[in-house]
CSV table of C-alpha atoms in Angstrom, one decimal:
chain,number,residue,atom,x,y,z
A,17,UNK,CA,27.3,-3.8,0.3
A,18,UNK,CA,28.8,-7.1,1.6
A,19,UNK,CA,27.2,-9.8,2.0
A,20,UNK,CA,27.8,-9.7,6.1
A,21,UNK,CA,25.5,-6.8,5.4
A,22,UNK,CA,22.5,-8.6,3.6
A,23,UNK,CA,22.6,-11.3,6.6
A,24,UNK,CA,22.4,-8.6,9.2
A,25,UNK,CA,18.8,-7.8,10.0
A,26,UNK,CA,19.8,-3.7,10.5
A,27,UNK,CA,20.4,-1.3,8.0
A,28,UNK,CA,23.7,0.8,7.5
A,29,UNK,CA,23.5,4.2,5.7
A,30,UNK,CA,26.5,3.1,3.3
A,31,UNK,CA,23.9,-0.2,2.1
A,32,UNK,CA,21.8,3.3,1.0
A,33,UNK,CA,24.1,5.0,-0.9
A,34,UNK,CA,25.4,1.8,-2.6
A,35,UNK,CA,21.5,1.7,-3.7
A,36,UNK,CA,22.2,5.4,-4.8
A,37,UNK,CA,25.3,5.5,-6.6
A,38,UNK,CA,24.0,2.0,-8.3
A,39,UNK,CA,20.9,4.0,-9.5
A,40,UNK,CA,22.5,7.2,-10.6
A,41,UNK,CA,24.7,5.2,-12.6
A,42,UNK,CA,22.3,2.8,-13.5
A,43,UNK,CA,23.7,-0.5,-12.9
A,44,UNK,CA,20.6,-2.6,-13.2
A,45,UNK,CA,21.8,-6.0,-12.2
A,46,UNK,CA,23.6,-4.6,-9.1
A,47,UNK,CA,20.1,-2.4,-8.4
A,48,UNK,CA,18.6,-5.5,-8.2
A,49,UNK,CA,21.4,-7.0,-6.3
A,50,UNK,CA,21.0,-4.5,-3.8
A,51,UNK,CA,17.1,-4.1,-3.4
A,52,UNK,CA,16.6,-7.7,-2.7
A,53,UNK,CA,19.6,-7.4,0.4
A,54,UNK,CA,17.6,-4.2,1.4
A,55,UNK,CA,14.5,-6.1,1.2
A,56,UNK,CA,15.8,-8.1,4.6
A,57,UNK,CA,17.0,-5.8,6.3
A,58,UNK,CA,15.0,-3.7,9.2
A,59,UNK,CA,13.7,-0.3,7.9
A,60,UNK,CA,11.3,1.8,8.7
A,61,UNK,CA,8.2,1.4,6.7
A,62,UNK,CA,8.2,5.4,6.3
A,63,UNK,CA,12.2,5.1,5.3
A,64,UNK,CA,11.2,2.0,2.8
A,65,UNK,CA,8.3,4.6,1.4
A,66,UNK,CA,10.9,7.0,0.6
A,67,UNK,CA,13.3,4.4,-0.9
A,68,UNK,CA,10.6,3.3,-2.8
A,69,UNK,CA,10.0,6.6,-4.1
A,70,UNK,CA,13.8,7.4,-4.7
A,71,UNK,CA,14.9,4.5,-6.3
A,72,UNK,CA,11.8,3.3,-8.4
A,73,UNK,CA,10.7,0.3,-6.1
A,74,UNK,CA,7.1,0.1,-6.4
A,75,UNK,CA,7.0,-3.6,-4.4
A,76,UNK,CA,7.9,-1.6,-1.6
A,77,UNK,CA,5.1,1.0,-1.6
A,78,UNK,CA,1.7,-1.0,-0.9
A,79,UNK,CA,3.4,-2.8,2.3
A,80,UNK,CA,4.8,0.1,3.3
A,81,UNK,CA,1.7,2.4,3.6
A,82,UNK,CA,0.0,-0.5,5.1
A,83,UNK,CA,2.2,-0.2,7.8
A,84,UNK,CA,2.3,3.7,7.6
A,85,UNK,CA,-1.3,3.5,8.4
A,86,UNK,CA,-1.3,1.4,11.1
A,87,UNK,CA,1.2,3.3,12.7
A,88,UNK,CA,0.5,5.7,15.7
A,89,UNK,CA,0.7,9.4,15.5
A,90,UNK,CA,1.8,9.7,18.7
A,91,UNK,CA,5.3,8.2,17.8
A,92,UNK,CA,5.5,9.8,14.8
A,93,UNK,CA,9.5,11.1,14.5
A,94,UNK,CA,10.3,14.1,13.0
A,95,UNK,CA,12.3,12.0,10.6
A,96,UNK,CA,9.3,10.0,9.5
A,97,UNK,CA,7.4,12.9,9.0
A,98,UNK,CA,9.0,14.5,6.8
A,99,UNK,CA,9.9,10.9,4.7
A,100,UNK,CA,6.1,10.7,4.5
A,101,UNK,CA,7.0,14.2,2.8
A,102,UNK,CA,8.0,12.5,0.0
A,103,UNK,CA,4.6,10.5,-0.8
A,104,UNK,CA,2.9,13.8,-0.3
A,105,UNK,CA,5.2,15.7,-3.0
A,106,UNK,CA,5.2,13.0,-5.7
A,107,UNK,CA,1.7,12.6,-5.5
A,108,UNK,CA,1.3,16.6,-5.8
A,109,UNK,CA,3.4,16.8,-8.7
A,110,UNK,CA,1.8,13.8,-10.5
A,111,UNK,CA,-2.0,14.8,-9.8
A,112,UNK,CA,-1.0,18.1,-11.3
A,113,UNK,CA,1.4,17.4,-14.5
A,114,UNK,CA,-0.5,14.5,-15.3
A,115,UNK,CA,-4.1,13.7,-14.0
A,116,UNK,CA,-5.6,17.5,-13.8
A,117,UNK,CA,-3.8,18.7,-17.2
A,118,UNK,CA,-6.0,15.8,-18.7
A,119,UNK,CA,-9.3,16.1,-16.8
A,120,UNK,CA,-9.1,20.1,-17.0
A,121,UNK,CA,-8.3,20.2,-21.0
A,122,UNK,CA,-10.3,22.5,-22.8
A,123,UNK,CA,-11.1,20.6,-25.5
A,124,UNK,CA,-10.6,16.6,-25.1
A,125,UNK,CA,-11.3,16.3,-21.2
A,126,UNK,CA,-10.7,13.4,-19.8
A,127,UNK,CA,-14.2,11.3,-18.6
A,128,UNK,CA,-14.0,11.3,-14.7
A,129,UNK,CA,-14.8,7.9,-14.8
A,130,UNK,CA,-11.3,7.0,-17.2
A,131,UNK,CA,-9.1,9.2,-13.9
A,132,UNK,CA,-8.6,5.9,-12.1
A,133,UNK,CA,-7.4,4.1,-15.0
A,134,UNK,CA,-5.4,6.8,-15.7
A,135,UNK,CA,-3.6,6.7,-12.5
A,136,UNK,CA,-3.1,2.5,-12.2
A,137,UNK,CA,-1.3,2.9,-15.8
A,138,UNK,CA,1.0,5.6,-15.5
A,139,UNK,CA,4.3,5.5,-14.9
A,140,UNK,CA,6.0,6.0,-11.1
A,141,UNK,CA,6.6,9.5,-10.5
A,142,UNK,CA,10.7,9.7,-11.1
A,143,UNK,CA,9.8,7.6,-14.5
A,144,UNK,CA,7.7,10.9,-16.0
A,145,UNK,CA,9.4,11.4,-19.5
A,146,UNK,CA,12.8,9.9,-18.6
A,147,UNK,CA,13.8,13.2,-17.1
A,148,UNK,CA,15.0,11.2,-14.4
A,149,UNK,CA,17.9,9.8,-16.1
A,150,UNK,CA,18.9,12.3,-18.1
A,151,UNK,CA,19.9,14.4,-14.5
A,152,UNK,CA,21.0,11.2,-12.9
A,153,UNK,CA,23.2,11.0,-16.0
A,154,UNK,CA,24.3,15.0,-16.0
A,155,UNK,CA,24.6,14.7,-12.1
A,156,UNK,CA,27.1,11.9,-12.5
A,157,UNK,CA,29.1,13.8,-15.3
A,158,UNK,CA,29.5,16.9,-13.0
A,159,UNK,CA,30.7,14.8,-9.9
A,160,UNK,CA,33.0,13.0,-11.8
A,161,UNK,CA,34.6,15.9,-13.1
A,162,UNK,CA,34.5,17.4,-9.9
A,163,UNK,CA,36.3,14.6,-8.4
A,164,UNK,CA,38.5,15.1,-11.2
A,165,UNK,CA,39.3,18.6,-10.6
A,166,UNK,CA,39.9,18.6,-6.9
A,167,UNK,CA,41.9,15.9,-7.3
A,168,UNK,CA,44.9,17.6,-9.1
């Protein structure tokens, strides 16, 4: 990402996949770097959600969804659909893994009254047990050697 780019008030796909390869390699003073230059550039709020959700940016979610709501369904894109997908999908996997297991255990249930709780303190979604990483990491490893490969 230049810094032409962080002026510019549009996003580019390529200021995306700096944000991606930054993250899958975990470069967290260039993920920083690069959120705040996203943070001023025009997105939609449904494409910040998904960011937000991707890349572990939880400043983004609350603003976004506040916009999401306010939103009309008539001009909904396709596109936008299917990146409010995303909220939908986390959430589904989260309520199930981690909020149900502990309300529906046989012995120790969780208090209904404790759920809410539950849900403020846990981590984001892609943070659930570091499994995250570890197949950021392994992804990186097999493209790399990929490169590698094709490259002799």
């Amino acid at each position: 990402m230049t810094h032409a780019s962080l002026v510019c008030c549009r996003w580019q796909p390529g200021d995306v996949a700096i944000l991606k390869v930054l993250h899958l390699w975990m470069i967290s003073n260039s993920i920083k770097f690069t959120i705040d230059g996203l943070e001023n550039l025009t997105l939609q709020p449904t494409h910040r959600l998904e960011l937000a959700q991707l890349y572990s940016i939880p400043q983004w979610i609350a603003p976004a969804i506040h916009k999401i709501i306010l939103l009309s369904l008539v001009n909904t894109t396709n596109t936008e659909a299917a990146q409010m997908g995303w909220c939908k999908e986390a959430w589904s996997g989260f309520w199930w893994k981690k909020v149900a297991h502990v309300i529906l255990h046989p012995t120790n249930p969780l208090p209904l009254a404790q759920t809410l709780q539950l849900i403020i303190e846990a981590p984001l979604p892609d943070e659930l047990d570091g499994l995250e990483v570890k197949e950021r990491i392994i992804e990186g490893v097999i493209r790399a050697v990929t490169l590698y490969f094709s490259s002799l």
